[in-house]
Amino acid sequence: MDITQILGYFGALVIGIVLGLTGGGGSILTVPVFVYLMFLNPITATAYSLFVVGVSATFGAFQNIKKGLVDFKTAIIFAIPALIAVYLTRRFLIPIIPSEIVTIGNFTLTKNMGIMVFFAIIMLLASITMIREKENCDSIISKPVKFNYPLILIEGIIVGVLTGIVGAGGGFLIIPALVLLAKLPMKKAIATSLLIIAVKSLIGFIGDVQNFEIDWGFLLLFTLISVIGIFIGTYLSTLIDGKKLKKGFGWFVLVMGIYIILKELI
């Protein structure tokens, strides 16, 4: 095992710690760690990321279920279109994307490059959400849940497709949707989003199991280290202000997103 792989497994621990500390966001690092430290191709990296994100979010979801923070009805209504979209994306859309998407002069946009650039754009959007998060968001008053079914359907499909393409949880899209479309208070929105992320990520991964062989030994070890990180992060969350940390992490994700775009295109 060389130094790069050691850094990769350390990255798995960091991903878990950030998830435990902030309740989300850490999974956005999973694909870059797989691609740049473990040297996996982006297609495999996004598939493995779905598994890591799904398992990690499951642990967070169970903790929130114990606290009574998960709104199951909202989760089911939102998750159904997302589940269908993420499965179809991984099972059928990803395999049919051509290896060379477009050629302009001497520049060729390959499938792997396109996925990483698209992922970096998602990172930039996620970073802005984390940086701009309001300090008083937990004070939103709980109101009766009212569903805007057409918008929830559209949002679920969009989140499902994005999750399928980039292998990230999409919490930065799900949480605002639950607050604005289902009128959930912020704490319930965060808790409910973890359950949605867990289920749809694992369903998306099932779509990949049928497409190529999975290195289960490596994937389970990486996931185990990430889960250990979640417990460490959960403990540290009692000592560290998670909101301030999340804003700082948002700036780090912003820099990483810009780095990936420059690395892939230049």
PDB file of C-alpha atoms in Angstrom:
ATOM      1  CA  MET A   1       0.000   0.000   0.000  1.00  0.00           C
ATOM      2  CA  ASP A   2       1.560   3.303  -1.105  1.00  0.00           C
ATOM      3  CA  ILE A   3       1.185   6.754   0.455  1.00  0.00           C
ATOM      4  CA  THR A   4      -1.586   7.744  -1.969  1.00  0.00           C
ATOM      5  CA  GLN A   5      -3.768   4.788  -0.933  1.00  0.00           C
ATOM      6  CA  ILE A   6      -3.112   5.570   2.739  1.00  0.00           C
ATOM      7  CA  LEU A   7      -4.312   9.124   2.062  1.00  0.00           C
ATOM      8  CA  GLY A   8      -7.358   7.625   0.328  1.00  0.00           C
ATOM      9  CA  TYR A   9      -8.335   5.588   3.391  1.00  0.00           C
ATOM     10  CA  PHE A  10      -7.662   8.633   5.565  1.00  0.00           C
ATOM     11  CA  GLY A  11     -10.035  10.467   3.218  1.00  0.00           C
ATOM     12  CA  ALA A  12     -12.687   7.834   3.994  1.00  0.00           C
ATOM     13  CA  LEU A  13     -12.281   8.645   7.701  1.00  0.00           C
ATOM     14  CA  VAL A  14     -12.540  12.400   7.008  1.00  0.00           C
ATOM     15  CA  ILE A  15     -15.720  11.861   4.952  1.00  0.00           C
ATOM     16  CA  GLY A  16     -17.304  10.050   7.898  1.00  0.00           C
ATOM     17  CA  ILE A  17     -16.140  12.629  10.448  1.00  0.00           C
ATOM     18  CA  VAL A  18     -17.606  15.504   8.400  1.00  0.00           C
ATOM     19  CA  LEU A  19     -20.899  13.613   7.997  1.00  0.00           C
ATOM     20  CA  GLY A  20     -21.021  12.988  11.745  1.00  0.00           C
ATOM     21  CA  LEU A  21     -20.143  16.585  12.606  1.00  0.00           C
ATOM     22  CA  THR A  22     -22.386  18.430  10.167  1.00  0.00           C
ATOM     23  CA  GLY A  23     -25.116  15.921   9.244  1.00  0.00           C
ATOM     24  CA  GLY A  24     -24.209  16.092   5.538  1.00  0.00           C
ATOM     25  CA  GLY A  25     -21.803  17.368   2.936  1.00  0.00           C
ATOM     26  CA  GLY A  26     -18.976  14.906   3.501  1.00  0.00           C
ATOM     27  CA  SER A  27     -20.195  12.565   0.789  1.00  0.00           C
ATOM     28  CA  ILE A  28     -19.339  15.205  -1.830  1.00  0.00           C
ATOM     29  CA  LEU A  29     -15.670  14.233  -1.285  1.00  0.00           C
ATOM     30  CA  THR A  30     -16.186  10.512  -1.908  1.00  0.00           C
ATOM     31  CA  VAL A  31     -15.847  10.588  -5.713  1.00  0.00           C
ATOM     32  CA  PRO A  32     -12.701  12.810  -5.738  1.00  0.00           C
ATOM     33  CA  VAL A  33     -11.074  10.506  -3.159  1.00  0.00           C
ATOM     34  CA  PHE A  34     -11.871   7.437  -5.258  1.00  0.00           C
ATOM     35  CA  VAL A  35     -10.698   9.053  -8.512  1.00  0.00           C
ATOM     36  CA  TYR A  36      -7.591  11.006  -7.452  1.00  0.00           C
ATOM     37  CA  LEU A  37      -6.310   8.936  -4.505  1.00  0.00           C
ATOM     38  CA  MET A  38      -7.560   5.407  -5.262  1.00  0.00           C
ATOM     39  CA  PHE A  39      -7.193   5.827  -9.061  1.00  0.00           C
ATOM     40  CA  LEU A  40     -10.629   4.432  -9.941  1.00  0.00           C
ATOM     41  CA  ASN A  41     -12.276   5.535 -13.174  1.00  0.00           C
ATOM     42  CA  PRO A  42     -15.165   7.988 -12.622  1.00  0.00           C
ATOM     43  CA  ILE A  43     -17.876   5.447 -13.569  1.00  0.00           C
ATOM     44  CA  THR A  44     -16.691   2.986 -10.900  1.00  0.00           C
ATOM     45  CA  ALA A  45     -16.049   5.848  -8.457  1.00  0.00           C
ATOM     46  CA  THR A  46     -19.634   7.149  -8.720  1.00  0.00           C
ATOM     47  CA  ALA A  47     -20.974   3.595  -8.253  1.00  0.00           C
ATOM     48  CA  TYR A  48     -18.840   2.966  -5.151  1.00  0.00           C
ATOM     49  CA  SER A  49     -19.744   6.420  -3.857  1.00  0.00           C
ATOM     50  CA  LEU A  50     -23.448   5.506  -3.983  1.00  0.00           C
ATOM     51  CA  PHE A  51     -22.756   2.539  -1.693  1.00  0.00           C
ATOM     52  CA  VAL A  52     -20.629   4.548   0.762  1.00  0.00           C
ATOM     53  CA  VAL A  53     -23.152   7.406   0.827  1.00  0.00           C
ATOM     54  CA  GLY A  54     -26.079   4.990   1.186  1.00  0.00           C
ATOM     55  CA  VAL A  55     -24.576   3.091   4.116  1.00  0.00           C
ATOM     56  CA  SER A  56     -23.340   6.277   5.833  1.00  0.00           C
ATOM     57  CA  ALA A  57     -26.725   7.997   5.473  1.00  0.00           C
ATOM     58  CA  THR A  58     -28.442   4.875   6.831  1.00  0.00           C
ATOM     59  CA  PHE A  59     -26.547   5.208  10.124  1.00  0.00           C
ATOM     60  CA  GLY A  60     -27.506   8.885  10.329  1.00  0.00           C
ATOM     61  CA  ALA A  61     -31.137   8.093   9.459  1.00  0.00           C
ATOM     62  CA  PHE A  62     -31.433   5.475  12.228  1.00  0.00           C
ATOM     63  CA  GLN A  63     -30.115   7.966  14.777  1.00  0.00           C
ATOM     64  CA  ASN A  64     -32.760  10.487  13.676  1.00  0.00           C
ATOM     65  CA  ILE A  65     -35.540   7.888  13.673  1.00  0.00           C
ATOM     66  CA  LYS A  66     -34.748   7.197  17.345  1.00  0.00           C
ATOM     67  CA  LYS A  67     -35.137  10.938  18.008  1.00  0.00           C
ATOM     68  CA  GLY A  68     -38.502  11.016  16.189  1.00  0.00           C
ATOM     69  CA  LEU A  69     -37.294  13.555  13.624  1.00  0.00           C
ATOM     70  CA  VAL A  70     -38.031  11.608  10.411  1.00  0.00           C
ATOM     71  CA  ASP A  71     -41.289  12.377   8.559  1.00  0.00           C
ATOM     72  CA  PHE A  72     -41.942   9.012   6.875  1.00  0.00           C
ATOM     73  CA  LYS A  73     -44.898  10.132   4.743  1.00  0.00           C
ATOM     74  CA  THR A  74     -42.876  12.974   3.218  1.00  0.00           C
ATOM     75  CA  ALA A  75     -39.892  10.659   2.720  1.00  0.00           C
ATOM     76  CA  ILE A  76     -42.015   8.112   0.826  1.00  0.00           C
ATOM     77  CA  ILE A  77     -43.701  10.712  -1.407  1.00  0.00           C
ATOM     78  CA  PHE A  78     -40.397  12.382  -2.271  1.00  0.00           C
ATOM     79  CA  ALA A  79     -38.372   9.179  -2.559  1.00  0.00           C
ATOM     80  CA  ILE A  80     -40.544   7.276  -5.057  1.00  0.00           C
ATOM     81  CA  PRO A  81     -39.708   9.413  -8.149  1.00  0.00           C
ATOM     82  CA  ALA A  82     -36.093   9.785  -6.940  1.00  0.00           C
ATOM     83  CA  LEU A  83     -35.707   5.996  -6.547  1.00  0.00           C
ATOM     84  CA  ILE A  84     -37.037   5.305 -10.030  1.00  0.00           C
ATOM     85  CA  ALA A  85     -34.878   8.053 -11.577  1.00  0.00           C
ATOM     86  CA  VAL A  86     -31.620   7.026  -9.863  1.00  0.00           C
ATOM     87  CA  TYR A  87     -32.068   3.344 -10.712  1.00  0.00           C
ATOM     88  CA  LEU A  88     -32.876   4.033 -14.382  1.00  0.00           C
ATOM     89  CA  THR A  89     -29.954   6.483 -14.614  1.00  0.00           C
ATOM     90  CA  ARG A  90     -27.398   3.961 -13.288  1.00  0.00           C
ATOM     91  CA  ARG A  91     -28.897   0.966 -15.088  1.00  0.00           C
ATOM     92  CA  PHE A  92     -29.525   2.475 -18.531  1.00  0.00           C
ATOM     93  CA  LEU A  93     -28.372   6.121 -18.962  1.00  0.00           C
ATOM     94  CA  ILE A  94     -24.747   5.862 -17.755  1.00  0.00           C
ATOM     95  CA  PRO A  95     -23.920   2.797 -19.945  1.00  0.00           C
ATOM     96  CA  ILE A  96     -25.152   4.491 -23.153  1.00  0.00           C
ATOM     97  CA  ILE A  97     -23.149   7.723 -22.752  1.00  0.00           C
ATOM     98  CA  PRO A  98     -20.497   7.571 -25.541  1.00  0.00           C
ATOM     99  CA  SER A  99     -16.824   7.334 -24.524  1.00  0.00           C
ATOM    100  CA  GLU A 100     -16.163  10.520 -26.544  1.00  0.00           C
ATOM    101  CA  ILE A 101     -18.992  13.022 -26.058  1.00  0.00           C
ATOM    102  CA  VAL A 102     -17.820  15.885 -28.276  1.00  0.00           C
ATOM    103  CA  THR A 103     -14.691  16.945 -30.154  1.00  0.00           C
ATOM    104  CA  ILE A 104     -13.833  20.601 -30.807  1.00  0.00           C
ATOM    105  CA  GLY A 105     -10.551  21.050 -32.678  1.00  0.00           C
ATOM    106  CA  ASN A 106      -7.833  19.296 -30.674  1.00  0.00           C
ATOM    107  CA  PHE A 107     -10.024  19.069 -27.572  1.00  0.00           C
ATOM    108  CA  THR A 108     -12.105  15.932 -26.913  1.00  0.00           C
ATOM    109  CA  LEU A 109     -14.591  15.778 -24.035  1.00  0.00           C
ATOM    110  CA  THR A 110     -14.542  12.146 -22.907  1.00  0.00           C
ATOM    111  CA  LYS A 111     -17.168  10.371 -20.832  1.00  0.00           C
ATOM    112  CA  ASN A 112     -14.905  10.224 -17.761  1.00  0.00           C
ATOM    113  CA  MET A 113     -13.935  13.892 -18.125  1.00  0.00           C
ATOM    114  CA  GLY A 114     -17.566  14.935 -18.617  1.00  0.00           C
ATOM    115  CA  ILE A 115     -18.693  13.115 -15.472  1.00  0.00           C
ATOM    116  CA  MET A 116     -15.931  14.708 -13.363  1.00  0.00           C
ATOM    117  CA  VAL A 117     -16.640  18.223 -14.695  1.00  0.00           C
ATOM    118  CA  PHE A 118     -20.370  17.773 -14.086  1.00  0.00           C
ATOM    119  CA  PHE A 119     -19.559  16.483 -10.599  1.00  0.00           C
ATOM    120  CA  ALA A 120     -17.376  19.548  -9.963  1.00  0.00           C
ATOM    121  CA  ILE A 121     -20.287  21.826 -10.940  1.00  0.00           C
ATOM    122  CA  ILE A 122     -22.473  19.992  -8.403  1.00  0.00           C
ATOM    123  CA  MET A 123     -19.691  20.518  -5.838  1.00  0.00           C
ATOM    124  CA  LEU A 124     -19.738  24.262  -6.530  1.00  0.00           C
ATOM    125  CA  LEU A 125     -23.525  24.399  -6.041  1.00  0.00           C
ATOM    126  CA  ALA A 126     -23.269  22.360  -2.835  1.00  0.00           C
ATOM    127  CA  SER A 127     -20.469  24.584  -1.493  1.00  0.00           C
ATOM    128  CA  ILE A 128     -22.535  27.738  -2.047  1.00  0.00           C
ATOM    129  CA  THR A 129     -25.426  26.148  -0.125  1.00  0.00           C
ATOM    130  CA  MET A 130     -23.122  25.282   2.794  1.00  0.00           C
ATOM    131  CA  ILE A 131     -21.439  28.698   2.842  1.00  0.00           C
ATOM    132  CA  ARG A 132     -24.733  30.630   2.729  1.00  0.00           C
ATOM    133  CA  GLU A 133     -26.584  28.463   5.268  1.00  0.00           C
ATOM    134  CA  LYS A 134     -28.340  30.676   7.794  1.00  0.00           C
ATOM    135  CA  GLU A 135     -27.453  30.364  11.452  1.00  0.00           C
ATOM    136  CA  ASN A 136     -31.078  30.505  12.603  1.00  0.00           C
ATOM    137  CA  CYS A 137     -32.387  27.844  10.239  1.00  0.00           C
ATOM    138  CA  ASP A 138     -33.329  25.499  13.100  1.00  0.00           C
ATOM    139  CA  SER A 139     -35.815  28.024  14.440  1.00  0.00           C
ATOM    140  CA  ILE A 140     -38.309  27.516  11.591  1.00  0.00           C
ATOM    141  CA  ILE A 141     -41.751  26.943  13.112  1.00  0.00           C
ATOM    142  CA  SER A 142     -43.306  23.547  12.452  1.00  0.00           C
ATOM    143  CA  LYS A 143     -46.394  23.782  10.251  1.00  0.00           C
ATOM    144  CA  PRO A 144     -48.859  21.163   8.975  1.00  0.00           C
ATOM    145  CA  VAL A 145     -47.263  19.349   6.044  1.00  0.00           C
ATOM    146  CA  LYS A 146     -48.786  20.373   2.695  1.00  0.00           C
ATOM    147  CA  PHE A 147     -47.571  18.591  -0.409  1.00  0.00           C
ATOM    148  CA  ASN A 148     -47.063  20.299  -3.760  1.00  0.00           C
ATOM    149  CA  TYR A 149     -47.202  17.008  -5.649  1.00  0.00           C
ATOM    150  CA  PRO A 150     -46.186  18.181  -9.173  1.00  0.00           C
ATOM    151  CA  LEU A 151     -43.124  20.055  -7.867  1.00  0.00           C
ATOM    152  CA  ILE A 152     -42.168  17.205  -5.521  1.00  0.00           C
ATOM    153  CA  LEU A 153     -42.378  14.789  -8.475  1.00  0.00           C
ATOM    154  CA  ILE A 154     -40.158  17.014 -10.658  1.00  0.00           C
ATOM    155  CA  GLU A 155     -37.678  17.672  -7.826  1.00  0.00           C
ATOM    156  CA  GLY A 156     -37.507  13.949  -7.017  1.00  0.00           C
ATOM    157  CA  ILE A 157     -36.725  13.071 -10.630  1.00  0.00           C
ATOM    158  CA  ILE A 158     -34.041  15.798 -10.882  1.00  0.00           C
ATOM    159  CA  VAL A 159     -32.378  14.709  -7.627  1.00  0.00           C
ATOM    160  CA  GLY A 160     -32.544  11.051  -8.702  1.00  0.00           C
ATOM    161  CA  VAL A 161     -30.872  11.731 -12.047  1.00  0.00           C
ATOM    162  CA  LEU A 162     -28.162  13.913 -10.452  1.00  0.00           C
ATOM    163  CA  THR A 163     -27.477  11.277  -7.799  1.00  0.00           C
ATOM    164  CA  GLY A 164     -27.271   8.631 -10.493  1.00  0.00           C
ATOM    165  CA  ILE A 165     -24.759  10.611 -12.563  1.00  0.00           C
ATOM    166  CA  VAL A 166     -22.414  11.961  -9.871  1.00  0.00           C
ATOM    167  CA  GLY A 167     -22.861   9.463  -7.020  1.00  0.00           C
ATOM    168  CA  ALA A 168     -23.456  12.151  -4.363  1.00  0.00           C
ATOM    169  CA  GLY A 169     -26.364  12.272  -1.943  1.00  0.00           C
ATOM    170  CA  GLY A 170     -27.888  15.528  -3.162  1.00  0.00           C
ATOM    171  CA  GLY A 171     -28.858  16.727   0.303  1.00  0.00           C
ATOM    172  CA  PHE A 172     -28.213  20.340  -0.735  1.00  0.00           C
ATOM    173  CA  LEU A 173     -31.132  19.935  -3.190  1.00  0.00           C
ATOM    174  CA  ILE A 174     -33.367  17.699  -1.066  1.00  0.00           C
ATOM    175  CA  ILE A 175     -33.356  19.772   2.125  1.00  0.00           C
ATOM    176  CA  PRO A 176     -34.546  23.048   0.514  1.00  0.00           C
ATOM    177  CA  ALA A 177     -37.204  21.062  -1.372  1.00  0.00           C
ATOM    178  CA  LEU A 178     -38.527  19.515   1.842  1.00  0.00           C
ATOM    179  CA  VAL A 179     -38.608  22.927   3.546  1.00  0.00           C
ATOM    180  CA  LEU A 180     -40.221  24.808   0.644  1.00  0.00           C
ATOM    181  CA  LEU A 181     -42.436  22.122  -0.928  1.00  0.00           C
ATOM    182  CA  ALA A 182     -43.430  20.034   2.109  1.00  0.00           C
ATOM    183  CA  LYS A 183     -43.192  22.868   4.696  1.00  0.00           C
ATOM    184  CA  LEU A 184     -41.049  20.775   7.057  1.00  0.00           C
ATOM    185  CA  PRO A 185     -39.062  22.523   9.819  1.00  0.00           C
ATOM    186  CA  MET A 186     -35.314  22.454   9.134  1.00  0.00           C
ATOM    187  CA  LYS A 187     -34.394  19.774  11.687  1.00  0.00           C
ATOM    188  CA  LYS A 188     -37.035  17.406  10.291  1.00  0.00           C
ATOM    189  CA  ALA A 189     -35.995  18.239   6.732  1.00  0.00           C
ATOM    190  CA  ILE A 190     -32.357  17.312   7.465  1.00  0.00           C
ATOM    191  CA  ALA A 191     -33.367  14.088   9.236  1.00  0.00           C
ATOM    192  CA  THR A 192     -35.853  13.081   6.528  1.00  0.00           C
ATOM    193  CA  SER A 193     -33.359  13.847   3.759  1.00  0.00           C
ATOM    194  CA  LEU A 194     -30.876  11.366   5.250  1.00  0.00           C
ATOM    195  CA  LEU A 195     -33.448   8.574   4.967  1.00  0.00           C
ATOM    196  CA  ILE A 196     -34.221   9.550   1.351  1.00  0.00           C
ATOM    197  CA  ILE A 197     -30.494   9.727   0.521  1.00  0.00           C
ATOM    198  CA  ALA A 198     -29.845   6.327   2.128  1.00  0.00           C
ATOM    199  CA  VAL A 199     -32.581   4.509   0.220  1.00  0.00           C
ATOM    200  CA  LYS A 200     -32.072   6.098  -3.202  1.00  0.00           C
ATOM    201  CA  SER A 201     -28.277   5.780  -3.087  1.00  0.00           C
ATOM    202  CA  LEU A 202     -28.450   2.063  -2.303  1.00  0.00           C
ATOM    203  CA  ILE A 203     -31.118   1.540  -4.984  1.00  0.00           C
ATOM    204  CA  GLY A 204     -28.875   3.344  -7.475  1.00  0.00           C
ATOM    205  CA  PHE A 205     -25.976   1.087  -6.483  1.00  0.00           C
ATOM    206  CA  ILE A 206     -28.149  -1.975  -7.213  1.00  0.00           C
ATOM    207  CA  GLY A 207     -28.413  -0.670 -10.772  1.00  0.00           C
ATOM    208  CA  ASP A 208     -24.593  -0.846 -10.978  1.00  0.00           C
ATOM    209  CA  VAL A 209     -24.236  -4.344  -9.555  1.00  0.00           C
ATOM    210  CA  GLN A 210     -25.837  -5.602 -12.764  1.00  0.00           C
ATOM    211  CA  ASN A 211     -23.431  -3.619 -14.988  1.00  0.00           C
ATOM    212  CA  PHE A 212     -19.931  -4.529 -13.740  1.00  0.00           C
ATOM    213  CA  GLU A 213     -18.034  -6.504 -11.123  1.00  0.00           C
ATOM    214  CA  ILE A 214     -17.699  -4.944  -7.659  1.00  0.00           C
ATOM    215  CA  ASP A 215     -14.510  -5.224  -5.573  1.00  0.00           C
ATOM    216  CA  TRP A 216     -16.400  -5.949  -2.352  1.00  0.00           C
ATOM    217  CA  GLY A 217     -13.290  -6.304  -0.156  1.00  0.00           C
ATOM    218  CA  PHE A 218     -12.042  -2.816  -1.005  1.00  0.00           C
ATOM    219  CA  LEU A 219     -15.520  -1.228  -0.949  1.00  0.00           C
ATOM    220  CA  LEU A 220     -16.516  -2.690   2.436  1.00  0.00           C
ATOM    221  CA  LEU A 221     -13.187  -1.665   4.016  1.00  0.00           C
ATOM    222  CA  PHE A 222     -13.532   1.904   2.720  1.00  0.00           C
ATOM    223  CA  THR A 223     -17.144   2.062   3.931  1.00  0.00           C
ATOM    224  CA  LEU A 224     -16.239   0.649   7.360  1.00  0.00           C
ATOM    225  CA  ILE A 225     -13.581   3.348   7.840  1.00  0.00           C
ATOM    226  CA  SER A 226     -16.125   5.995   6.803  1.00  0.00           C
ATOM    227  CA  VAL A 227     -18.685   4.646   9.306  1.00  0.00           C
ATOM    228  CA  ILE A 228     -16.053   4.745  12.074  1.00  0.00           C
ATOM    229  CA  GLY A 229     -15.522   8.376  11.093  1.00  0.00           C
ATOM    230  CA  ILE A 230     -19.263   9.045  11.513  1.00  0.00           C
ATOM    231  CA  PHE A 231     -19.145   7.877  15.139  1.00  0.00           C
ATOM    232  CA  ILE A 232     -16.048  10.014  15.771  1.00  0.00           C
ATOM    233  CA  GLY A 233     -17.750  12.996  14.145  1.00  0.00           C
ATOM    234  CA  THR A 234     -20.944  12.456  16.141  1.00  0.00           C
ATOM    235  CA  TYR A 235     -18.897  12.503  19.351  1.00  0.00           C
ATOM    236  CA  LEU A 236     -16.943  15.600  18.281  1.00  0.00           C
ATOM    237  CA  SER A 237     -20.213  17.382  17.405  1.00  0.00           C
ATOM    238  CA  THR A 238     -20.809  17.811  21.143  1.00  0.00           C
ATOM    239  CA  LEU A 239     -17.518  19.732  21.380  1.00  0.00           C
ATOM    240  CA  ILE A 240     -17.422  21.649  18.064  1.00  0.00           C
ATOM    241  CA  ASP A 241     -19.922  24.041  16.474  1.00  0.00           C
ATOM    242  CA  GLY A 242     -21.099  22.040  13.451  1.00  0.00           C
ATOM    243  CA  LYS A 243     -22.591  25.074  11.643  1.00  0.00           C
ATOM    244  CA  LYS A 244     -19.322  27.009  11.635  1.00  0.00           C
ATOM    245  CA  LEU A 245     -17.454  23.891  10.561  1.00  0.00           C
ATOM    246  CA  LYS A 246     -19.937  23.306   7.731  1.00  0.00           C
ATOM    247  CA  LYS A 247     -19.350  26.827   6.411  1.00  0.00           C
ATOM    248  CA  GLY A 248     -15.577  26.277   6.471  1.00  0.00           C
ATOM    249  CA  PHE A 249     -16.035  22.904   4.785  1.00  0.00           C
ATOM    250  CA  GLY A 250     -18.159  24.656   2.160  1.00  0.00           C
ATOM    251  CA  TRP A 251     -15.188  26.860   1.229  1.00  0.00           C
ATOM    252  CA  PHE A 252     -12.989  23.755   0.990  1.00  0.00           C
ATOM    253  CA  VAL A 253     -15.516  22.060  -1.341  1.00  0.00           C
ATOM    254  CA  LEU A 254     -15.630  25.249  -3.454  1.00  0.00           C
ATOM    255  CA  VAL A 255     -11.835  25.166  -3.914  1.00  0.00           C
ATOM    256  CA  MET A 256     -11.955  21.421  -4.675  1.00  0.00           C
ATOM    257  CA  GLY A 257     -14.660  21.945  -7.311  1.00  0.00           C
ATOM    258  CA  ILE A 258     -12.615  24.637  -9.060  1.00  0.00           C
ATOM    259  CA  TYR A 259      -9.507  22.412  -8.873  1.00  0.00           C
ATOM    260  CA  ILE A 260     -11.318  19.469 -10.514  1.00  0.00           C
ATOM    261  CA  ILE A 261     -12.619  21.650 -13.369  1.00  0.00           C
ATOM    262  CA  LEU A 262      -9.126  23.053 -14.034  1.00  0.00           C
ATOM    263  CA  LYS A 263      -7.489  19.611 -13.742  1.00  0.00           C
ATOM    264  CA  GLU A 264      -9.937  17.957 -16.149  1.00  0.00           C
ATOM    265  CA  LEU A 265     -10.176  20.695 -18.777  1.00  0.00           C
ATOM    266  CA  ILE A 266      -6.658  22.191 -18.829  1.00  0.00           C
TER     267      ILE A 266
END
